[in-house]
PDB file as gemmi writes it, atoms N, CA and C in Angstrom:
CRYST1    1.000    1.000    1.000  90.00  90.00  90.00 P 1                      
ATOM      1  N   MET A   1     123.992 224.443  53.277  1.00  0.00           N  
ATOM      2  CA  MET A   1     123.649 225.900  52.493  1.00  0.00           C  
ATOM      3  C   MET A   1     121.902 225.886  53.186  1.00  0.00           C  
ATOM      4  N   ILE A   2     121.412 224.879  52.417  1.00  0.00           N  
ATOM      5  CA  ILE A   2     119.639 225.157  52.992  1.00  0.00           C  
ATOM      6  C   ILE A   2     119.312 224.424  53.539  1.00  0.00           C  
ATOM      7  N   ALA A   3     118.918 224.592  54.752  1.00  0.00           N  
ATOM      8  CA  ALA A   3     118.396 223.110  55.585  1.00  0.00           C  
ATOM      9  C   ALA A   3     116.672 223.559  56.454  1.00  0.00           C  
ATOM     10  N   GLU A   4     116.306 222.326  56.319  1.00  0.00           N  
ATOM     11  CA  GLU A   4     115.224 222.570  56.906  1.00  0.00           C  
ATOM     12  C   GLU A   4     114.986 222.689  58.538  1.00  0.00           C  
ATOM     13  N   SER A   5     114.005 223.562  58.817  1.00  0.00           N  
ATOM     14  CA  SER A   5     114.265 223.839  60.312  1.00  0.00           C  
ATOM     15  C   SER A   5     112.754 224.310  60.791  1.00  0.00           C  
ATOM     16  N   GLU A   6     112.847 224.107  62.465  1.00  0.00           N  
ATOM     17  CA  GLU A   6     111.340 224.630  62.478  1.00  0.00           C  
ATOM     18  C   GLU A   6     110.822 225.913  61.933  1.00  0.00           C  
ATOM     19  N   GLY A   7     109.344 225.054  61.484  1.00  0.00           N  
ATOM     20  CA  GLY A   7     108.535 226.118  61.116  1.00  0.00           C  
ATOM     21  C   GLY A   7     109.012 226.800  59.387  1.00  0.00           C  
ATOM     22  N   GLY A   8     109.697 226.306  59.044  1.00  0.00           N  
ATOM     23  CA  GLY A   8     110.691 226.819  57.801  1.00  0.00           C  
ATOM     24  C   GLY A   8     112.183 225.983  57.414  1.00  0.00           C  
ATOM     25  N   ILE A   9     112.604 227.275  56.790  1.00  0.00           N  
ATOM     26  CA  ILE A   9     113.939 226.930  56.609  1.00  0.00           C  
ATOM     27  C   ILE A   9     115.495 227.624  56.651  1.00  0.00           C  
ATOM     28  N   ARG A  10     116.261 227.302  56.966  1.00  0.00           N  
ATOM     29  CA  ARG A  10     117.648 228.223  57.178  1.00  0.00           C  
ATOM     30  C   ARG A  10     118.681 228.267  56.259  1.00  0.00           C  
ATOM     31  N   ILE A  11     119.112 229.306  55.706  1.00  0.00           N  
ATOM     32  CA  ILE A  11     119.827 229.500  54.709  1.00  0.00           C  
ATOM     33  C   ILE A  11     121.070 230.352  55.376  1.00  0.00           C  
ATOM     34  N   ALA A  12     122.618 229.502  55.225  1.00  0.00           N  
ATOM     35  CA  ALA A  12     123.579 230.068  55.523  1.00  0.00           C  
ATOM     36  C   ALA A  12     123.785 230.986  54.357  1.00  0.00           C  
ATOM     37  N   VAL A  13     124.490 232.021  54.850  1.00  0.00           N  
ATOM     38  CA  VAL A  13     124.332 233.423  54.009  1.00  0.00           C  
ATOM     39  C   VAL A  13     126.031 234.172  53.894  1.00  0.00           C  
ATOM     40  N   LYS A  14     126.845 234.259  53.013  1.00  0.00           N  
ATOM     41  CA  LYS A  14     127.740 234.926  53.329  1.00  0.00           C  
ATOM     42  C   LYS A  14     127.734 236.379  52.639  1.00  0.00           C  
ATOM     43  N   VAL A  15     127.892 237.706  53.199  1.00  0.00           N  
ATOM     44  CA  VAL A  15     127.717 239.267  52.736  1.00  0.00           C  
ATOM     45  C   VAL A  15     128.621 239.729  52.377  1.00  0.00           C  
ATOM     46  N   THR A  16     128.585 240.228  50.899  1.00  0.00           N  
ATOM     47  CA  THR A  16     129.635 241.558  50.630  1.00  0.00           C  
ATOM     48  C   THR A  16     128.386 242.620  50.682  1.00  0.00           C  
ATOM     49  N   VAL A  17     128.943 243.721  51.177  1.00  0.00           N  
ATOM     50  CA  VAL A  17     128.866 244.746  51.058  1.00  0.00           C  
ATOM     51  C   VAL A  17     129.012 245.632  50.584  1.00  0.00           C  
ATOM     52  N   ARG A  18     128.400 247.040  49.743  1.00  0.00           N  
ATOM     53  CA  ARG A  18     128.833 247.696  49.397  1.00  0.00           C  
ATOM     54  C   ARG A  18     129.262 247.407  47.696  1.00  0.00           C  
ATOM     55  N   ALA A  19     128.581 246.728  47.352  1.00  0.00           N  
ATOM     56  CA  ALA A  19     128.737 246.195  45.935  1.00  0.00           C  
ATOM     57  C   ALA A  19     127.958 247.165  44.635  1.00  0.00           C  
ATOM     58  N   ARG A  20     128.145 246.954  43.599  1.00  0.00           N  
ATOM     59  CA  ARG A  20     127.583 247.890  42.618  1.00  0.00           C  
ATOM     60  C   ARG A  20     126.495 247.728  42.312  1.00  0.00           C  
ATOM     61  N   ARG A  21     125.473 246.389  42.828  1.00  0.00           N  
ATOM     62  CA  ARG A  21     124.338 246.103  42.649  1.00  0.00           C  
ATOM     63  C   ARG A  21     123.918 244.706  43.985  1.00  0.00           C  
ATOM     64  N   SER A  22     122.989 245.013  44.270  1.00  0.00           N  
ATOM     65  CA  SER A  22     122.177 243.765  45.153  1.00  0.00           C  
ATOM     66  C   SER A  22     122.124 242.429  44.327  1.00  0.00           C  
ATOM     67  N   GLU A  23     122.869 241.324  44.817  1.00  0.00           N  
ATOM     68  CA  GLU A  23     122.241 240.212  43.887  1.00  0.00           C  
ATOM     69  C   GLU A  23     122.892 238.709  44.337  1.00  0.00           C  
ATOM     70  N   ILE A  24     121.862 237.716  44.066  1.00  0.00           N  
ATOM     71  CA  ILE A  24     122.810 236.640  44.779  1.00  0.00           C  
ATOM     72  C   ILE A  24     123.036 235.940  43.455  1.00  0.00           C  
ATOM     73  N   VAL A  25     124.419 235.734  44.087  1.00  0.00           N  
ATOM     74  CA  VAL A  25     125.733 235.068  43.051  1.00  0.00           C  
ATOM     75  C   VAL A  25     125.910 233.814  43.405  1.00  0.00           C  
ATOM     76  N   GLY A  26     125.397 232.883  44.194  1.00  0.00           N  
ATOM     77  CA  GLY A  26     125.165 231.471  44.230  1.00  0.00           C  
ATOM     78  C   GLY A  26     126.228 230.788  45.452  1.00  0.00           C  
ATOM     79  N   PRO A  27     126.360 229.473  45.372  1.00  0.00           N  
ATOM     80  CA  PRO A  27     127.022 228.845  46.644  1.00  0.00           C  
ATOM     81  C   PRO A  27     128.548 229.329  46.878  1.00  0.00           C  
ATOM     82  N   VAL A  28     129.505 229.135  47.491  1.00  0.00           N  
ATOM     83  CA  VAL A  28     130.316 229.416  48.156  1.00  0.00           C  
ATOM     84  C   VAL A  28     131.101 228.573  48.880  1.00  0.00           C  
ATOM     85  N   ALA A  29     132.061 228.117  49.436  1.00  0.00           N  
ATOM     86  CA  ALA A  29     132.563 227.365  49.569  1.00  0.00           C  
ATOM     87  C   ALA A  29     133.839 228.514  50.487  1.00  0.00           C  
ATOM     88  N   ASP A  30     133.764 228.239  52.125  1.00  0.00           N  
ATOM     89  CA  ASP A  30     134.911 228.733  52.564  1.00  0.00           C  
ATOM     90  C   ASP A  30     135.972 227.812  52.851  1.00  0.00           C  
ATOM     91  N   ALA A  31     137.424 228.438  53.613  1.00  0.00           N  
ATOM     92  CA  ALA A  31     138.800 227.163  53.614  1.00  0.00           C  
ATOM     93  C   ALA A  31     138.371 226.224  54.697  1.00  0.00           C  
ATOM     94  N   GLY A  32     137.240 226.120  55.657  1.00  0.00           N  
ATOM     95  CA  GLY A  32     136.990 225.060  56.263  1.00  0.00           C  
ATOM     96  C   GLY A  32     135.604 224.484  55.755  1.00  0.00           C  
ATOM     97  N   GLY A  33     135.363 224.057  54.582  1.00  0.00           N  
ATOM     98  CA  GLY A  33     134.645 223.807  53.414  1.00  0.00           C  
ATOM     99  C   GLY A  33     133.054 223.722  54.387  1.00  0.00           C  
ATOM    100  N   ARG A  34     132.452 224.658  54.398  1.00  0.00           N  
ATOM    101  CA  ARG A  34     131.419 225.392  54.741  1.00  0.00           C  
ATOM    102  C   ARG A  34     130.700 225.994  53.326  1.00  0.00           C  
ATOM    103  N   THR A  35     129.642 225.793  53.027  1.00  0.00           N  
ATOM    104  CA  THR A  35     128.804 225.982  51.774  1.00  0.00           C  
ATOM    105  C   THR A  35     127.932 227.078  52.625  1.00  0.00           C  
ATOM    106  N   ALA A  36     128.080 228.395  51.398  1.00  0.00           N  
ATOM    107  CA  ALA A  36     126.885 229.182  51.827  1.00  0.00           C  
ATOM    108  C   ALA A  36     126.361 230.073  50.830  1.00  0.00           C  
ATOM    109  N   LEU A  37     125.667 230.754  50.844  1.00  0.00           N  
ATOM    110  CA  LEU A  37     124.749 231.287  49.574  1.00  0.00           C  
ATOM    111  C   LEU A  37     125.957 232.383  49.747  1.00  0.00           C  
ATOM    112  N   ALA A  38     126.451 233.061  48.335  1.00  0.00           N  
ATOM    113  CA  ALA A  38     127.205 234.430  48.767  1.00  0.00           C  
ATOM    114  C   ALA A  38     126.096 235.614  48.283  1.00  0.00           C  
ATOM    115  N   VAL A  39     126.198 236.382  48.823  1.00  0.00           N  
ATOM    116  CA  VAL A  39     125.441 237.795  48.459  1.00  0.00           C  
ATOM    117  C   VAL A  39     125.768 238.527  48.694  1.00  0.00           C  
ATOM    118  N   ARG A  40     125.562 240.076  47.656  1.00  0.00           N  
ATOM    119  CA  ARG A  40     126.164 241.075  47.489  1.00  0.00           C  
ATOM    120  C   ARG A  40     125.175 241.953  47.255  1.00  0.00           C  
ATOM    121  N   LEU A  41     125.368 243.135  48.100  1.00  0.00           N  
ATOM    122  CA  LEU A  41     124.410 243.802  49.115  1.00  0.00           C  
ATOM    123  C   LEU A  41     125.014 245.506  48.242  1.00  0.00           C  
ATOM    124  N   ALA A  42     124.136 246.237  47.867  1.00  0.00           N  
ATOM    125  CA  ALA A  42     124.554 247.536  47.364  1.00  0.00           C  
ATOM    126  C   ALA A  42     124.616 248.469  48.995  1.00  0.00           C  
ATOM    127  N   ALA A  43     123.538 247.766  49.275  1.00  0.00           N  
ATOM    128  CA  ALA A  43     123.650 248.590  50.566  1.00  0.00           C  
ATOM    129  C   ALA A  43     124.596 248.469  51.493  1.00  0.00           C  
ATOM    130  N   ARG A  44     125.174 249.660  52.061  1.00  0.00           N  
ATOM    131  CA  ARG A  44     126.060 249.995  53.420  1.00  0.00           C  
ATOM    132  C   ARG A  44     125.852 249.309  54.860  1.00  0.00           C  
ATOM    133  N   PRO A  45     126.881 249.123  55.512  1.00  0.00           N  
ATOM    134  CA  PRO A  45     126.340 248.158  56.412  1.00  0.00           C  
ATOM    135  C   PRO A  45     126.297 249.123  57.867  1.00  0.00           C  
ATOM    136  N   VAL A  46     125.209 250.486  57.916  1.00  0.00           N  
ATOM    137  CA  VAL A  46     125.410 251.001  58.908  1.00  0.00           C  
ATOM    138  C   VAL A  46     123.618 251.306  58.835  1.00  0.00           C  
ATOM    139  N   ASP A  47     123.022 251.319  60.571  1.00  0.00           N  
ATOM    140  CA  ASP A  47     122.002 251.456  60.604  1.00  0.00           C  
ATOM    141  C   ASP A  47     121.177 250.467  60.071  1.00  0.00           C  
ATOM    142  N   GLY A  48     121.397 249.114  60.446  1.00  0.00           N  
ATOM    143  CA  GLY A  48     120.639 248.134  59.724  1.00  0.00           C  
ATOM    144  C   GLY A  48     120.226 247.878  58.035  1.00  0.00           C  
ATOM    145  N   ALA A  49     120.711 248.612  57.396  1.00  0.00           N  
ATOM    146  CA  ALA A  49     120.757 248.683  56.069  1.00  0.00           C  
ATOM    147  C   ALA A  49     121.019 247.598  55.275  1.00  0.00           C  
ATOM    148  N   ALA A  50     122.116 246.871  55.381  1.00  0.00           N  
ATOM    149  CA  ALA A  50     122.603 246.147  54.951  1.00  0.00           C  
ATOM    150  C   ALA A  50     121.497 244.626  54.925  1.00  0.00           C  
ATOM    151  N   ASN A  51     121.587 244.480  56.411  1.00  0.00           N  
ATOM    152  CA  ASN A  51     120.258 243.507  57.157  1.00  0.00           C  
ATOM    153  C   ASN A  51     118.294 243.116  56.130  1.00  0.00           C  
ATOM    154  N   ALA A  52     118.755 244.674  55.862  1.00  0.00           N  
ATOM    155  CA  ALA A  52     117.377 245.310  55.706  1.00  0.00           C  
ATOM    156  C   ALA A  52     117.255 244.774  54.217  1.00  0.00           C  
ATOM    157  N   ALA A  53     118.344 245.093  53.763  1.00  0.00           N  
ATOM    158  CA  ALA A  53     118.583 244.974  52.175  1.00  0.00           C  
ATOM    159  C   ALA A  53     118.955 243.330  51.898  1.00  0.00           C  
ATOM    160  N   LEU A  54     119.384 242.819  52.813  1.00  0.00           N  
ATOM    161  CA  LEU A  54     119.210 241.504  52.947  1.00  0.00           C  
ATOM    162  C   LEU A  54     117.790 240.636  52.679  1.00  0.00           C  
ATOM    163  N   ILE A  55     117.339 241.183  54.015  1.00  0.00           N  
ATOM    164  CA  ILE A  55     116.081 240.350  53.669  1.00  0.00           C  
ATOM    165  C   ILE A  55     115.029 240.516  52.688  1.00  0.00           C  
ATOM    166  N   ALA A  56     114.856 241.760  52.183  1.00  0.00           N  
ATOM    167  CA  ALA A  56     114.138 242.145  50.913  1.00  0.00           C  
ATOM    168  C   ALA A  56     114.870 241.555  49.618  1.00  0.00           C  
ATOM    169  N   LEU A  57     116.121 241.353  49.594  1.00  0.00           N  
ATOM    170  CA  LEU A  57     116.194 240.549  48.233  1.00  0.00           C  
ATOM    171  C   LEU A  57     116.143 239.793  48.390  1.00  0.00           C  
ATOM    172  N   VAL A  58     116.582 238.675  49.338  1.00  0.00           N  
ATOM    173  CA  VAL A  58     116.100 236.993  49.929  1.00  0.00           C  
ATOM    174  C   VAL A  58     114.448 236.539  49.745  1.00  0.00           C  
ATOM    175  N   ALA A  59     113.398 237.731  49.996  1.00  0.00           N  
ATOM    176  CA  ALA A  59     112.538 237.853  50.106  1.00  0.00           C  
ATOM    177  C   ALA A  59     111.961 237.620  48.531  1.00  0.00           C  
ATOM    178  N   ALA A  60     112.352 238.704  47.879  1.00  0.00           N  
ATOM    179  CA  ALA A  60     111.840 238.996  46.887  1.00  0.00           C  
ATOM    180  C   ALA A  60     112.005 237.371  45.486  1.00  0.00           C  
ATOM    181  N   GLU A  61     113.099 237.059  46.025  1.00  0.00           N  
ATOM    182  CA  GLU A  61     114.431 235.817  45.274  1.00  0.00           C  
ATOM    183  C   GLU A  61     113.467 234.528  45.383  1.00  0.00           C  
ATOM    184  N   LEU A  62     112.877 234.270  46.873  1.00  0.00           N  
ATOM    185  CA  LEU A  62     112.391 232.846  47.269  1.00  0.00           C  
ATOM    186  C   LEU A  62     110.492 233.172  47.085  1.00  0.00           C  
ATOM    187  N   GLY A  63     110.021 234.731  46.832  1.00  0.00           N  
ATOM    188  CA  GLY A  63     108.556 234.886  46.280  1.00  0.00           C  
ATOM    189  C   GLY A  63     107.733 234.645  47.346  1.00  0.00           C  
ATOM    190  N   VAL A  64     108.473 235.027  48.502  1.00  0.00           N  
ATOM    191  CA  VAL A  64     107.772 234.887  50.235  1.00  0.00           C  
ATOM    192  C   VAL A  64     107.642 236.648  50.526  1.00  0.00           C  
ATOM    193  N   PRO A  65     106.976 237.346  51.331  1.00  0.00           N  
ATOM    194  CA  PRO A  65     106.993 238.314  52.055  1.00  0.00           C  
ATOM    195  C   PRO A  65     108.040 238.139  52.833  1.00  0.00           C  
ATOM    196  N   LYS A  66     108.437 240.140  52.832  1.00  0.00           N  
ATOM    197  CA  LYS A  66     109.572 240.067  53.395  1.00  0.00           C  
ATOM    198  C   LYS A  66     109.362 239.453  55.576  1.00  0.00           C  
ATOM    199  N   SER A  67     107.849 239.670  55.766  1.00  0.00           N  
ATOM    200  CA  SER A  67     107.884 239.267  57.279  1.00  0.00           C  
ATOM    201  C   SER A  67     108.128 237.860  56.925  1.00  0.00           C  
ATOM    202  N   ALA A  68     108.426 236.939  56.178  1.00  0.00           N  
ATOM    203  CA  ALA A  68     108.608 235.739  56.299  1.00  0.00           C  
ATOM    204  C   ALA A  68     110.022 235.793  56.298  1.00  0.00           C  
ATOM    205  N   VAL A  69     111.128 235.967  56.534  1.00  0.00           N  
ATOM    206  CA  VAL A  69     112.394 236.169  56.693  1.00  0.00           C  
ATOM    207  C   VAL A  69     112.872 237.112  57.062  1.00  0.00           C  
ATOM    208  N   ALA A  70     113.799 236.403  58.188  1.00  0.00           N  
ATOM    209  CA  ALA A  70     114.210 236.928  59.464  1.00  0.00           C  
ATOM    210  C   ALA A  70     115.830 236.566  59.605  1.00  0.00           C  
ATOM    211  N   ILE A  71     116.817 237.730  59.697  1.00  0.00           N  
ATOM    212  CA  ILE A  71     117.569 236.877  60.608  1.00  0.00           C  
ATOM    213  C   ILE A  71     118.065 236.272  61.585  1.00  0.00           C  
ATOM    214  N   GLY A  72     118.271 235.124  61.837  1.00  0.00           N  
ATOM    215  CA  GLY A  72     118.664 234.146  63.019  1.00  0.00           C  
ATOM    216  C   GLY A  72     119.910 234.714  63.755  1.00  0.00           C  
ATOM    217  N   SER A  73     121.115 234.429  62.960  1.00  0.00           N  
ATOM    218  CA  SER A  73     121.881 235.029  63.900  1.00  0.00           C  
ATOM    219  C   SER A  73     123.147 235.825  62.397  1.00  0.00           C  
ATOM    220  N   GLY A  74     124.200 236.538  63.322  1.00  0.00           N  
ATOM    221  CA  GLY A  74     125.126 236.778  62.456  1.00  0.00           C  
ATOM    222  C   GLY A  74     124.482 238.150  62.245  1.00  0.00           C  
ATOM    223  N   GLU A  75     123.747 239.178  62.757  1.00  0.00           N  
ATOM    224  CA  GLU A  75     123.169 240.266  62.188  1.00  0.00           C  
ATOM    225  C   GLU A  75     123.928 241.446  62.321  1.00  0.00           C  
ATOM    226  N   LYS A  76     125.729 241.009  62.567  1.00  0.00           N  
ATOM    227  CA  LYS A  76     126.784 241.972  62.406  1.00  0.00           C  
ATOM    228  C   LYS A  76     128.298 241.599  61.669  1.00  0.00           C  
ATOM    229  N   SER A  77     127.844 240.426  61.514  1.00  0.00           N  
ATOM    230  CA  SER A  77     128.616 239.557  60.925  1.00  0.00           C  
ATOM    231  C   SER A  77     128.002 238.820  59.126  1.00  0.00           C  
ATOM    232  N   ARG A  78     129.599 239.109  58.448  1.00  0.00           N  
ATOM    233  CA  ARG A  78     129.644 238.937  57.054  1.00  0.00           C  
ATOM    234  C   ARG A  78     128.534 237.396  56.863  1.00  0.00           C  
ATOM    235  N   ARG A  79     128.733 236.908  57.843  1.00  0.00           N  
ATOM    236  CA  ARG A  79     127.878 235.177  57.973  1.00  0.00           C  
ATOM    237  C   ARG A  79     126.666 235.316  58.953  1.00  0.00           C  
ATOM    238  N   LYS A  80     125.823 234.929  57.901  1.00  0.00           N  
ATOM    239  CA  LYS A  80     124.569 234.744  58.553  1.00  0.00           C  
ATOM    240  C   LYS A  80     124.138 233.864  58.040  1.00  0.00           C  
ATOM    241  N   ALA A  81     122.912 233.316  59.295  1.00  0.00           N  
ATOM    242  CA  ALA A  81     121.554 232.489  59.545  1.00  0.00           C  
ATOM    243  C   ALA A  81     120.548 233.349  58.730  1.00  0.00           C  
ATOM    244  N   VAL A  82     119.839 232.992  57.535  1.00  0.00           N  
ATOM    245  CA  VAL A  82     118.625 233.608  57.602  1.00  0.00           C  
ATOM    246  C   VAL A  82     117.411 232.909  57.689  1.00  0.00           C  
ATOM    247  N   HIS A  83     116.426 232.490  58.221  1.00  0.00           N  
ATOM    248  CA  HIS A  83     115.479 231.658  58.520  1.00  0.00           C  
ATOM    249  C   HIS A  83     114.223 232.553  57.719  1.00  0.00           C  
ATOM    250  N   VAL A  84     113.836 231.644  57.169  1.00  0.00           N  
ATOM    251  CA  VAL A  84     112.321 231.922  55.793  1.00  0.00           C  
ATOM    252  C   VAL A  84     110.739 230.877  56.378  1.00  0.00           C  
ATOM    253  N   THR A  85     110.240 231.150  56.160  1.00  0.00           N  
ATOM    254  CA  THR A  85     108.857 230.500  56.515  1.00  0.00           C  
ATOM    255  C   THR A  85     108.440 230.567  55.380  1.00  0.00           C  
ATOM    256  N   GLY A  86     107.372 229.641  54.998  1.00  0.00           N  
ATOM    257  CA  GLY A  86     106.518 229.884  54.124  1.00  0.00           C  
ATOM    258  C   GLY A  86     107.094 229.275  52.629  1.00  0.00           C  
ATOM    259  N   ILE A  87     108.426 228.534  52.655  1.00  0.00           N  
ATOM    260  CA  ILE A  87     108.652 228.000  51.444  1.00  0.00           C  
ATOM    261  C   ILE A  87     109.635 226.775  51.879  1.00  0.00           C  
ATOM    262  N   THR A  88     109.620 225.435  50.979  1.00  0.00           N  
ATOM    263  CA  THR A  88     110.840 224.130  51.467  1.00  0.00           C  
ATOM    264  C   THR A  88     111.695 224.530  50.977  1.00  0.00           C  
ATOM    265  N   ALA A  89     112.405 224.066  51.284  1.00  0.00           N  
ATOM    266  CA  ALA A  89     113.814 223.740  51.144  1.00  0.00           C  
ATOM    267  C   ALA A  89     114.440 223.395  49.660  1.00  0.00           C  
ATOM    268  N   GLY A  90     113.275 222.261  48.977  1.00  0.00           N  
ATOM    269  CA  GLY A  90     113.727 222.100  47.860  1.00  0.00           C  
ATOM    270  C   GLY A  90     112.843 223.448  46.906  1.00  0.00           C  
ATOM    271  N   ALA A  91     111.985 223.930  47.577  1.00  0.00           N  
ATOM    272  CA  ALA A  91     111.679 224.789  46.469  1.00  0.00           C  
ATOM    273  C   ALA A  91     112.894 226.002  46.468  1.00  0.00           C  
ATOM    274  N   ALA A  92     113.042 226.672  47.586  1.00  0.00           N  
ATOM    275  CA  ALA A  92     113.919 227.558  47.719  1.00  0.00           C  
ATOM    276  C   ALA A  92     115.272 227.320  46.798  1.00  0.00           C  
ATOM    277  N   THR A  93     115.624 225.983  47.125  1.00  0.00           N  
ATOM    278  CA  THR A  93     116.887 225.561  46.146  1.00  0.00           C  
ATOM    279  C   THR A  93     116.832 225.695  44.751  1.00  0.00           C  
ATOM    280  N   ALA A  94     115.887 225.442  43.920  1.00  0.00           N  
ATOM    281  CA  ALA A  94     115.258 225.188  42.771  1.00  0.00           C  
ATOM    282  C   ALA A  94     115.333 226.617  42.277  1.00  0.00           C  
ATOM    283  N   ARG A  95     114.313 227.738  43.308  1.00  0.00           N  
ATOM    284  CA  ARG A  95     114.506 229.015  42.941  1.00  0.00           C  
ATOM    285  C   ARG A  95     115.861 229.916  42.927  1.00  0.00           C  
ATOM    286  N   LEU A  96     117.008 229.709  43.830  1.00  0.00           N  
ATOM    287  CA  LEU A  96     117.934 229.952  43.808  1.00  0.00           C  
ATOM    288  C   LEU A  96     119.418 229.815  42.803  1.00  0.00           C  
ATOM    289  N   GLU A  97     118.766 228.281  42.548  1.00  0.00           N  
ATOM    290  CA  GLU A  97     119.675 227.960  41.334  1.00  0.00           C  
ATOM    291  C   GLU A  97     119.236 228.468  40.344  1.00  0.00           C  
ATOM    292  N   ARG A  98     117.794 228.800  39.931  1.00  0.00           N  
ATOM    293  CA  ARG A  98     117.285 229.540  38.545  1.00  0.00           C  
ATOM    294  C   ARG A  98     117.883 230.822  38.419  1.00  0.00           C  
ATOM    295  N   ARG A  99     117.962 231.861  39.874  1.00  0.00           N  
ATOM    296  CA  ARG A  99     118.413 232.847  39.799  1.00  0.00           C  
ATOM    297  C   ARG A  99     119.604 233.268  39.392  1.00  0.00           C  
ATOM    298  N   ALA A 100     120.090 232.323  40.619  1.00  0.00           N  
ATOM    299  CA  ALA A 100     122.043 232.514  40.198  1.00  0.00           C  
ATOM    300  C   ALA A 100     122.608 231.658  39.134  1.00  0.00           C  
ATOM    301  N   GLY A 101     121.704 230.481  38.755  1.00  0.00           N  
ATOM    302  CA  GLY A 101     123.283 230.341  37.354  1.00  0.00           C  
ATOM    303  C   GLY A 101     122.683 230.771  36.397  1.00  0.00           C  
TER     304      GLY A 101                                                      
END                                                                             
């Protein structure tokens, strides 16, 4: 789900849009056994609003600036790879477990 990558970390994310509120739910496994971070977003998937909301939420939860968060792949998909600089995988895991748990 969270892996070290060049210059930061990569987080596998599964997004649900049009939720009641934006929140990080926690780890979820798909039928293929892949684990991703489940995220609910209140934003609609129109004109990049959901992607912007995802970036803002991840940045806030990890305590990094929005400029440190980018969607590496899956911009038009529910499954995304989010790249974050300025934090280690261990620190990110600890912060996300504390918030989602």
